[in-house]
Amino acid sequence: MVEPHDETWFDDEAGRLVPLYAVSNGRTLPTIKLDLLSMVAATGRLPRTALEPDHARALNLCTSPTTVAEVAARMKLPATITKVLLSDLVGCGAVAARAPGPAVDPTDISVLEAILDGLRRRL
């Protein structure tokens, strides 16, 4: 598990203590293309510099392959900000990303049931 700086950027009662634009250093575009369904996973390599708290949290959520959407949901961050954080981690080699597979019919009930089953197993 990667430990962030000693700073706490989130308070259980007050919520986020740092504005979202500060989390991504004002950036709104990731350095690599990531889709909400892109799979991300930690590589085991750590960056040379200390991680910011949100980068460390994102990396900790990638210990097993997961989607960008799931990381965003668990971090309670907008997808755009999460993509910036994850692209930083990909850029330093701490995370590997893989584009989603071929598109499936979003109305296919078997696909929706498989997704629901997967989400239930993670909870």
PDB file of N, CA and C in Angstrom, residues 30-119:
ATOM      1  N   PRO A  30      -6.133  14.472 -19.614  1.00  0.00           N
ATOM      2  CA  PRO A  30      -5.090  13.499 -19.278  1.00  0.00           C
ATOM      3  C   PRO A  30      -4.018  13.478 -20.365  1.00  0.00           C
ATOM      4  N   THR A  31      -2.825  13.025 -20.010  1.00  0.00           N
ATOM      5  CA  THR A  31      -1.733  12.971 -20.977  1.00  0.00           C
ATOM      6  C   THR A  31      -1.841  11.768 -21.899  1.00  0.00           C
ATOM      7  N   ILE A  32      -2.645  10.775 -21.515  1.00  0.00           N
ATOM      8  CA  ILE A  32      -2.912   9.635 -22.394  1.00  0.00           C
ATOM      9  C   ILE A  32      -4.420   9.453 -22.497  1.00  0.00           C
ATOM     10  N   LYS A  33      -4.841   8.804 -23.564  1.00  0.00           N
ATOM     11  CA  LYS A  33      -6.275   8.598 -23.764  1.00  0.00           C
ATOM     12  C   LYS A  33      -6.754   7.453 -22.875  1.00  0.00           C
ATOM     13  N   LEU A  34      -7.707   7.765 -22.030  1.00  0.00           N
ATOM     14  CA  LEU A  34      -8.323   6.760 -21.170  1.00  0.00           C
ATOM     15  C   LEU A  34      -9.830   6.832 -21.345  1.00  0.00           C
ATOM     16  N   ASP A  35     -10.442   5.699 -21.505  1.00  0.00           N
ATOM     17  CA  ASP A  35     -11.892   5.577 -21.600  1.00  0.00           C
ATOM     18  C   ASP A  35     -12.402   5.209 -20.207  1.00  0.00           C
ATOM     19  N   LEU A  36     -13.659   5.449 -19.930  1.00  0.00           N
ATOM     20  CA  LEU A  36     -14.216   5.050 -18.636  1.00  0.00           C
ATOM     21  C   LEU A  36     -14.088   3.552 -18.400  1.00  0.00           C
ATOM     22  N   LEU A  37     -14.077   2.773 -19.470  1.00  0.00           N
ATOM     23  CA  LEU A  37     -13.980   1.329 -19.345  1.00  0.00           C
ATOM     24  C   LEU A  37     -12.561   0.810 -19.529  1.00  0.00           C
ATOM     25  N   SER A  38     -11.583   1.707 -19.671  1.00  0.00           N
ATOM     26  CA  SER A  38     -10.186   1.277 -19.741  1.00  0.00           C
ATOM     27  C   SER A  38      -9.831   0.566 -18.444  1.00  0.00           C
ATOM     28  N   MET A  39      -9.064  -0.501 -18.564  1.00  0.00           N
ATOM     29  CA  MET A  39      -8.617  -1.247 -17.397  1.00  0.00           C
ATOM     30  C   MET A  39      -7.276  -0.688 -16.942  1.00  0.00           C
ATOM     31  N   VAL A  40      -7.154  -0.448 -15.644  1.00  0.00           N
ATOM     32  CA  VAL A  40      -5.910   0.045 -15.073  1.00  0.00           C
ATOM     33  C   VAL A  40      -5.476  -0.905 -13.957  1.00  0.00           C
ATOM     34  N   ALA A  41      -4.156  -1.091 -13.832  1.00  0.00           N
ATOM     35  CA  ALA A  41      -3.623  -1.973 -12.794  1.00  0.00           C
ATOM     36  C   ALA A  41      -2.236  -1.499 -12.406  1.00  0.00           C
ATOM     37  N   ALA A  42      -1.940  -1.577 -11.123  1.00  0.00           N
ATOM     38  CA  ALA A  42      -0.622  -1.198 -10.620  1.00  0.00           C
ATOM     39  C   ALA A  42       0.419  -2.151 -11.181  1.00  0.00           C
ATOM     40  N   THR A  43       1.581  -1.601 -11.502  1.00  0.00           N
ATOM     41  CA  THR A  43       2.669  -2.412 -12.059  1.00  0.00           C
ATOM     42  C   THR A  43       3.632  -2.898 -10.987  1.00  0.00           C
ATOM     43  N   GLY A  44       3.566  -2.301  -9.805  1.00  0.00           N
ATOM     44  CA  GLY A  44       4.512  -2.630  -8.749  1.00  0.00           C
ATOM     45  C   GLY A  44       5.700  -1.684  -8.712  1.00  0.00           C
ATOM     46  N   ARG A  45       5.835  -0.874  -9.755  1.00  0.00           N
ATOM     47  CA  ARG A  45       6.914   0.127  -9.786  1.00  0.00           C
ATOM     48  C   ARG A  45       6.408   1.408  -9.150  1.00  0.00           C
ATOM     49  N   LEU A  46       7.203   2.000  -8.294  1.00  0.00           N
ATOM     50  CA  LEU A  46       6.816   3.248  -7.642  1.00  0.00           C
ATOM     51  C   LEU A  46       7.489   4.428  -8.322  1.00  0.00           C
ATOM     52  N   PRO A  47       6.818   5.560  -8.347  1.00  0.00           N
ATOM     53  CA  PRO A  47       7.430   6.758  -8.926  1.00  0.00           C
ATOM     54  C   PRO A  47       8.652   7.182  -8.112  1.00  0.00           C
ATOM     55  N   ARG A  48       9.543   7.931  -8.752  1.00  0.00           N
ATOM     56  CA  ARG A  48      10.757   8.405  -8.076  1.00  0.00           C
ATOM     57  C   ARG A  48      10.454   9.452  -7.021  1.00  0.00           C
ATOM     58  N   THR A  49       9.401  10.210  -7.223  1.00  0.00           N
ATOM     59  CA  THR A  49       9.043  11.262  -6.274  1.00  0.00           C
ATOM     60  C   THR A  49       7.859  10.815  -5.422  1.00  0.00           C
ATOM     61  N   ALA A  50       7.671  11.484  -4.305  1.00  0.00           N
ATOM     62  CA  ALA A  50       6.543  11.169  -3.428  1.00  0.00           C
ATOM     63  C   ALA A  50       5.232  11.466  -4.139  1.00  0.00           C
ATOM     64  N   LEU A  51       4.252  10.633  -3.876  1.00  0.00           N
ATOM     65  CA  LEU A  51       2.938  10.807  -4.496  1.00  0.00           C
ATOM     66  C   LEU A  51       2.096  11.789  -3.691  1.00  0.00           C
ATOM     67  N   GLU A  52       1.317  12.571  -4.413  1.00  0.00           N
ATOM     68  CA  GLU A  52       0.311  13.409  -3.773  1.00  0.00           C
ATOM     69  C   GLU A  52      -0.761  12.474  -3.204  1.00  0.00           C
ATOM     70  N   PRO A  53      -1.524  12.923  -2.214  1.00  0.00           N
ATOM     71  CA  PRO A  53      -2.524  12.040  -1.586  1.00  0.00           C
ATOM     72  C   PRO A  53      -3.499  11.390  -2.564  1.00  0.00           C
ATOM     73  N   ASP A  54      -4.018  12.142  -3.515  1.00  0.00           N
ATOM     74  CA  ASP A  54      -4.999  11.555  -4.440  1.00  0.00           C
ATOM     75  C   ASP A  54      -4.345  10.584  -5.414  1.00  0.00           C
ATOM     76  N   HIS A  55      -3.100  10.842  -5.798  1.00  0.00           N
ATOM     77  CA  HIS A  55      -2.376   9.888  -6.644  1.00  0.00           C
ATOM     78  C   HIS A  55      -2.169   8.576  -5.875  1.00  0.00           C
ATOM     79  N   ALA A  56      -1.806   8.693  -4.613  1.00  0.00           N
ATOM     80  CA  ALA A  56      -1.589   7.497  -3.792  1.00  0.00           C
ATOM     81  C   ALA A  56      -2.886   6.708  -3.632  1.00  0.00           C
ATOM     82  N   ARG A  57      -3.994   7.407  -3.416  1.00  0.00           N
ATOM     83  CA  ARG A  57      -5.290   6.721  -3.288  1.00  0.00           C
ATOM     84  C   ARG A  57      -5.649   5.999  -4.581  1.00  0.00           C
ATOM     85  N   ALA A  58      -5.438   6.672  -5.713  1.00  0.00           N
ATOM     86  CA  ALA A  58      -5.743   6.052  -7.007  1.00  0.00           C
ATOM     87  C   ALA A  58      -4.882   4.813  -7.221  1.00  0.00           C
ATOM     88  N   LEU A  59      -3.602   4.920  -6.912  1.00  0.00           N
ATOM     89  CA  LEU A  59      -2.703   3.779  -7.075  1.00  0.00           C
ATOM     90  C   LEU A  59      -3.129   2.612  -6.188  1.00  0.00           C
ATOM     91  N   ASN A  60      -3.522   2.900  -4.960  1.00  0.00           N
ATOM     92  CA  ASN A  60      -3.979   1.842  -4.051  1.00  0.00           C
ATOM     93  C   ASN A  60      -5.235   1.146  -4.555  1.00  0.00           C
ATOM     94  N   LEU A  61      -6.064   1.850  -5.316  1.00  0.00           N
ATOM     95  CA  LEU A  61      -7.278   1.247  -5.875  1.00  0.00           C
ATOM     96  C   LEU A  61      -6.984   0.383  -7.100  1.00  0.00           C
ATOM     97  N   CYS A  62      -5.747   0.455  -7.591  1.00  0.00           N
ATOM     98  CA  CYS A  62      -5.374  -0.280  -8.797  1.00  0.00           C
ATOM     99  C   CYS A  62      -4.576  -1.544  -8.491  1.00  0.00           C
ATOM    100  N   THR A  63      -4.622  -2.022  -7.248  1.00  0.00           N
ATOM    101  CA  THR A  63      -3.845  -3.212  -6.905  1.00  0.00           C
ATOM    102  C   THR A  63      -4.290  -4.426  -7.711  1.00  0.00           C
ATOM    103  N   SER A  64      -5.545  -4.460  -8.094  1.00  0.00           N
ATOM    104  CA  SER A  64      -6.022  -5.479  -9.036  1.00  0.00           C
ATOM    105  C   SER A  64      -6.649  -4.721 -10.202  1.00  0.00           C
ATOM    106  N   PRO A  65      -6.691  -5.334 -11.383  1.00  0.00           N
ATOM    107  CA  PRO A  65      -7.246  -4.624 -12.541  1.00  0.00           C
ATOM    108  C   PRO A  65      -8.653  -4.100 -12.261  1.00  0.00           C
ATOM    109  N   THR A  66      -8.859  -2.860 -12.605  1.00  0.00           N
ATOM    110  CA  THR A  66     -10.151  -2.213 -12.394  1.00  0.00           C
ATOM    111  C   THR A  66     -10.361  -1.178 -13.494  1.00  0.00           C
ATOM    112  N   THR A  67     -11.580  -0.707 -13.626  1.00  0.00           N
ATOM    113  CA  THR A  67     -11.852   0.286 -14.664  1.00  0.00           C
ATOM    114  C   THR A  67     -11.631   1.695 -14.131  1.00  0.00           C
ATOM    115  N   VAL A  68     -11.421   2.610 -15.052  1.00  0.00           N
ATOM    116  CA  VAL A  68     -11.294   4.023 -14.697  1.00  0.00           C
ATOM    117  C   VAL A  68     -12.560   4.485 -13.993  1.00  0.00           C
ATOM    118  N   ALA A  69     -13.712   4.045 -14.465  1.00  0.00           N
ATOM    119  CA  ALA A  69     -14.990   4.441 -13.871  1.00  0.00           C
ATOM    120  C   ALA A  69     -15.074   4.009 -12.415  1.00  0.00           C
ATOM    121  N   GLU A  70     -14.592   2.805 -12.115  1.00  0.00           N
ATOM    122  CA  GLU A  70     -14.664   2.322 -10.738  1.00  0.00           C
ATOM    123  C   GLU A  70     -13.720   3.115  -9.830  1.00  0.00           C
ATOM    124  N   VAL A  71     -12.537   3.438 -10.324  1.00  0.00           N
ATOM    125  CA  VAL A  71     -11.600   4.250  -9.537  1.00  0.00           C
ATOM    126  C   VAL A  71     -12.242   5.607  -9.240  1.00  0.00           C
ATOM    127  N   ALA A  72     -12.846   6.216 -10.247  1.00  0.00           N
ATOM    128  CA  ALA A  72     -13.498   7.519 -10.056  1.00  0.00           C
ATOM    129  C   ALA A  72     -14.612   7.421  -9.019  1.00  0.00           C
ATOM    130  N   ALA A  73     -15.410   6.379  -9.094  1.00  0.00           N
ATOM    131  CA  ALA A  73     -16.520   6.213  -8.152  1.00  0.00           C
ATOM    132  C   ALA A  73     -16.008   6.016  -6.735  1.00  0.00           C
ATOM    133  N   ARG A  74     -15.006   5.192  -6.570  1.00  0.00           N
ATOM    134  CA  ARG A  74     -14.475   4.934  -5.227  1.00  0.00           C
ATOM    135  C   ARG A  74     -13.767   6.148  -4.641  1.00  0.00           C
ATOM    136  N   MET A  75     -13.185   6.979  -5.510  1.00  0.00           N
ATOM    137  CA  MET A  75     -12.508   8.187  -5.034  1.00  0.00           C
ATOM    138  C   MET A  75     -13.480   9.352  -4.870  1.00  0.00           C
ATOM    139  N   LYS A  76     -14.699   9.165  -5.388  1.00  0.00           N
ATOM    140  CA  LYS A  76     -15.709  10.226  -5.368  1.00  0.00           C
ATOM    141  C   LYS A  76     -15.182  11.482  -6.062  1.00  0.00           C
ATOM    142  N   LEU A  77     -14.588  11.259  -7.233  1.00  0.00           N
ATOM    143  CA  LEU A  77     -14.048  12.336  -8.056  1.00  0.00           C
ATOM    144  C   LEU A  77     -14.682  12.277  -9.438  1.00  0.00           C
ATOM    145  N   PRO A  78     -14.762  13.417 -10.123  1.00  0.00           N
ATOM    146  CA  PRO A  78     -15.230  13.384 -11.509  1.00  0.00           C
ATOM    147  C   PRO A  78     -14.289  12.528 -12.371  1.00  0.00           C
ATOM    148  N   ALA A  79     -14.835  11.900 -13.382  1.00  0.00           N
ATOM    149  CA  ALA A  79     -14.039  11.035 -14.259  1.00  0.00           C
ATOM    150  C   ALA A  79     -12.867  11.792 -14.876  1.00  0.00           C
ATOM    151  N   THR A  80     -13.080  13.043 -15.254  1.00  0.00           N
ATOM    152  CA  THR A  80     -12.020  13.831 -15.891  1.00  0.00           C
ATOM    153  C   THR A  80     -10.808  13.972 -14.964  1.00  0.00           C
ATOM    154  N   ILE A  81     -11.046  14.284 -13.707  1.00  0.00           N
ATOM    155  CA  ILE A  81      -9.957  14.443 -12.736  1.00  0.00           C
ATOM    156  C   ILE A  81      -9.280  13.091 -12.505  1.00  0.00           C
ATOM    157  N   THR A  82     -10.066  12.032 -12.406  1.00  0.00           N
ATOM    158  CA  THR A  82      -9.517  10.689 -12.202  1.00  0.00           C
ATOM    159  C   THR A  82      -8.639  10.287 -13.382  1.00  0.00           C
ATOM    160  N   LYS A  83      -9.065  10.610 -14.590  1.00  0.00           N
ATOM    161  CA  LYS A  83      -8.258  10.291 -15.774  1.00  0.00           C
ATOM    162  C   LYS A  83      -6.918  11.020 -15.735  1.00  0.00           C
ATOM    163  N   VAL A  84      -6.913  12.264 -15.273  1.00  0.00           N
ATOM    164  CA  VAL A  84      -5.655  13.019 -15.152  1.00  0.00           C
ATOM    165  C   VAL A  84      -4.736  12.322 -14.146  1.00  0.00           C
ATOM    166  N   LEU A  85      -5.276  11.947 -12.985  1.00  0.00           N
ATOM    167  CA  LEU A  85      -4.472  11.274 -11.964  1.00  0.00           C
ATOM    168  C   LEU A  85      -3.909   9.956 -12.493  1.00  0.00           C
ATOM    169  N   LEU A  86      -4.765   9.164 -13.126  1.00  0.00           N
ATOM    170  CA  LEU A  86      -4.320   7.867 -13.630  1.00  0.00           C
ATOM    171  C   LEU A  86      -3.318   8.017 -14.765  1.00  0.00           C
ATOM    172  N   SER A  87      -3.500   9.022 -15.616  1.00  0.00           N
ATOM    173  CA  SER A  87      -2.538   9.215 -16.705  1.00  0.00           C
ATOM    174  C   SER A  87      -1.175   9.619 -16.145  1.00  0.00           C
ATOM    175  N   ASP A  88      -1.153  10.370 -15.044  1.00  0.00           N
ATOM    176  CA  ASP A  88       0.115  10.687 -14.376  1.00  0.00           C
ATOM    177  C   ASP A  88       0.791   9.407 -13.902  1.00  0.00           C
ATOM    178  N   LEU A  89      -0.002   8.505 -13.323  1.00  0.00           N
ATOM    179  CA  LEU A  89       0.537   7.245 -12.810  1.00  0.00           C
ATOM    180  C   LEU A  89       1.010   6.336 -13.940  1.00  0.00           C
ATOM    181  N   VAL A  90       0.309   6.358 -15.059  1.00  0.00           N
ATOM    182  CA  VAL A  90       0.752   5.595 -16.230  1.00  0.00           C
ATOM    183  C   VAL A  90       2.065   6.191 -16.740  1.00  0.00           C
ATOM    184  N   GLY A  91       2.134   7.519 -16.772  1.00  0.00           N
ATOM    185  CA  GLY A  91       3.321   8.202 -17.272  1.00  0.00           C
ATOM    186  C   GLY A  91       4.585   7.891 -16.479  1.00  0.00           C
ATOM    187  N   CYS A  92       4.448   7.658 -15.194  1.00  0.00           N
ATOM    188  CA  CYS A  92       5.629   7.351 -14.377  1.00  0.00           C
ATOM    189  C   CYS A  92       5.838   5.844 -14.222  1.00  0.00           C
ATOM    190  N   GLY A  93       5.006   5.041 -14.873  1.00  0.00           N
ATOM    191  CA  GLY A  93       5.191   3.591 -14.873  1.00  0.00           C
ATOM    192  C   GLY A  93       4.587   2.863 -13.690  1.00  0.00           C
ATOM    193  N   ALA A  94       3.859   3.566 -12.826  1.00  0.00           N
ATOM    194  CA  ALA A  94       3.279   2.922 -11.646  1.00  0.00           C
ATOM    195  C   ALA A  94       1.994   2.160 -11.980  1.00  0.00           C
ATOM    196  N   VAL A  95       1.348   2.538 -13.078  1.00  0.00           N
ATOM    197  CA  VAL A  95       0.084   1.916 -13.492  1.00  0.00           C
ATOM    198  C   VAL A  95       0.161   1.602 -14.984  1.00  0.00           C
ATOM    199  N   ALA A  96      -0.399   0.470 -15.364  1.00  0.00           N
ATOM    200  CA  ALA A  96      -0.540   0.116 -16.775  1.00  0.00           C
ATOM    201  C   ALA A  96      -2.011   0.259 -17.140  1.00  0.00           C
ATOM    202  N   ALA A  97      -2.276   0.703 -18.350  1.00  0.00           N
ATOM    203  CA  ALA A  97      -3.658   0.883 -18.812  1.00  0.00           C
ATOM    204  C   ALA A  97      -3.864   0.101 -20.104  1.00  0.00           C
ATOM    205  N   ARG A  98      -5.054  -0.437 -20.229  1.00  0.00           N
ATOM    206  CA  ARG A  98      -5.423  -1.180 -21.432  1.00  0.00           C
ATOM    207  C   ARG A  98      -6.790  -0.690 -21.888  1.00  0.00           C
ATOM    208  N   ALA A  99      -6.896  -0.428 -23.172  1.00  0.00           N
ATOM    209  CA  ALA A  99      -8.161   0.048 -23.742  1.00  0.00           C
ATOM    210  C   ALA A  99      -9.232  -1.024 -23.560  1.00  0.00           C
ATOM    211  N   PRO A 100     -10.490  -0.602 -23.465  1.00  0.00           N
ATOM    212  CA  PRO A 100     -11.559  -1.591 -23.327  1.00  0.00           C
ATOM    213  C   PRO A 100     -11.664  -2.453 -24.573  1.00  0.00           C
ATOM    214  N   GLY A 101     -12.213  -3.637 -24.379  1.00  0.00           N
ATOM    215  CA  GLY A 101     -12.403  -4.556 -25.495  1.00  0.00           C
ATOM    216  C   GLY A 101     -13.468  -4.037 -26.446  1.00  0.00           C
ATOM    217  N   PRO A 102     -13.819  -4.830 -27.423  1.00  0.00           N
ATOM    218  CA  PRO A 102     -14.835  -4.408 -28.387  1.00  0.00           C
ATOM    219  C   PRO A 102     -16.148  -4.060 -27.685  1.00  0.00           C
ATOM    220  N   ALA A 103     -16.830  -3.114 -28.241  1.00  0.00           N
ATOM    221  CA  ALA A 103     -18.097  -2.664 -27.659  1.00  0.00           C
ATOM    222  C   ALA A 103     -19.123  -3.786 -27.701  1.00  0.00           C
ATOM    223  N   VAL A 104     -19.931  -3.830 -26.666  1.00  0.00           N
ATOM    224  CA  VAL A 104     -21.032  -4.790 -26.617  1.00  0.00           C
ATOM    225  C   VAL A 104     -22.332  -4.003 -26.624  1.00  0.00           C
ATOM    226  N   ASP A 105     -23.371  -4.686 -26.912  1.00  0.00           N
ATOM    227  CA  ASP A 105     -24.689  -4.055 -26.925  1.00  0.00           C
ATOM    228  C   ASP A 105     -25.077  -3.693 -25.491  1.00  0.00           C
ATOM    229  N   PRO A 106     -25.215  -2.386 -25.181  1.00  0.00           N
ATOM    230  CA  PRO A 106     -25.521  -1.978 -23.811  1.00  0.00           C
ATOM    231  C   PRO A 106     -26.915  -2.393 -23.345  1.00  0.00           C
ATOM    232  N   THR A 107     -27.726  -2.893 -24.239  1.00  0.00           N
ATOM    233  CA  THR A 107     -29.059  -3.338 -23.844  1.00  0.00           C
ATOM    234  C   THR A 107     -29.127  -4.860 -23.692  1.00  0.00           C
ATOM    235  N   ASP A 108     -27.995  -5.551 -23.919  1.00  0.00           N
ATOM    236  CA  ASP A 108     -27.947  -7.009 -23.785  1.00  0.00           C
ATOM    237  C   ASP A 108     -28.079  -7.367 -22.307  1.00  0.00           C
ATOM    238  N   ILE A 109     -29.147  -8.030 -21.938  1.00  0.00           N
ATOM    239  CA  ILE A 109     -29.440  -8.329 -20.533  1.00  0.00           C
ATOM    240  C   ILE A 109     -28.356  -9.207 -19.910  1.00  0.00           C
ATOM    241  N   SER A 110     -27.752 -10.107 -20.659  1.00  0.00           N
ATOM    242  CA  SER A 110     -26.713 -10.972 -20.089  1.00  0.00           C
ATOM    243  C   SER A 110     -25.474 -10.159 -19.721  1.00  0.00           C
ATOM    244  N   VAL A 111     -25.154  -9.141 -20.513  1.00  0.00           N
ATOM    245  CA  VAL A 111     -24.018  -8.269 -20.197  1.00  0.00           C
ATOM    246  C   VAL A 111     -24.324  -7.462 -18.937  1.00  0.00           C
ATOM    247  N   LEU A 112     -25.524  -6.919 -18.865  1.00  0.00           N
ATOM    248  CA  LEU A 112     -25.905  -6.137 -17.688  1.00  0.00           C
ATOM    249  C   LEU A 112     -25.913  -6.992 -16.425  1.00  0.00           C
ATOM    250  N   GLU A 113     -26.374  -8.227 -16.524  1.00  0.00           N
ATOM    251  CA  GLU A 113     -26.369  -9.125 -15.370  1.00  0.00           C
ATOM    252  C   GLU A 113     -24.941  -9.467 -14.938  1.00  0.00           C
ATOM    253  N   ALA A 114     -24.048  -9.666 -15.900  1.00  0.00           N
ATOM    254  CA  ALA A 114     -22.650  -9.971 -15.582  1.00  0.00           C
ATOM    255  C   ALA A 114     -21.990  -8.789 -14.876  1.00  0.00           C
ATOM    256  N   ILE A 115     -22.282  -7.588 -15.314  1.00  0.00           N
ATOM    257  CA  ILE A 115     -21.739  -6.390 -14.666  1.00  0.00           C
ATOM    258  C   ILE A 115     -22.267  -6.282 -13.241  1.00  0.00           C
ATOM    259  N   LEU A 116     -23.561  -6.481 -13.073  1.00  0.00           N
ATOM    260  CA  LEU A 116     -24.171  -6.415 -11.745  1.00  0.00           C
ATOM    261  C   LEU A 116     -23.575  -7.472 -10.818  1.00  0.00           C
ATOM    262  N   ASP A 117     -23.396  -8.683 -11.320  1.00  0.00           N
ATOM    263  CA  ASP A 117     -22.792  -9.752 -10.514  1.00  0.00           C
ATOM    264  C   ASP A 117     -21.374  -9.373 -10.094  1.00  0.00           C
ATOM    265  N   GLY A 118     -20.607  -8.819 -11.023  1.00  0.00           N
ATOM    266  CA  GLY A 118     -19.242  -8.402 -10.713  1.00  0.00           C
ATOM    267  C   GLY A 118     -19.201  -7.318  -9.654  1.00  0.00           C
ATOM    268  N   LEU A 119     -20.094  -6.362  -9.753  1.00  0.00           N
ATOM    269  CA  LEU A 119     -20.150  -5.281  -8.752  1.00  0.00           C
ATOM    270  C   LEU A 119     -20.550  -5.826  -7.387  1.00  0.00           C
TER     271      LEU A 119
END
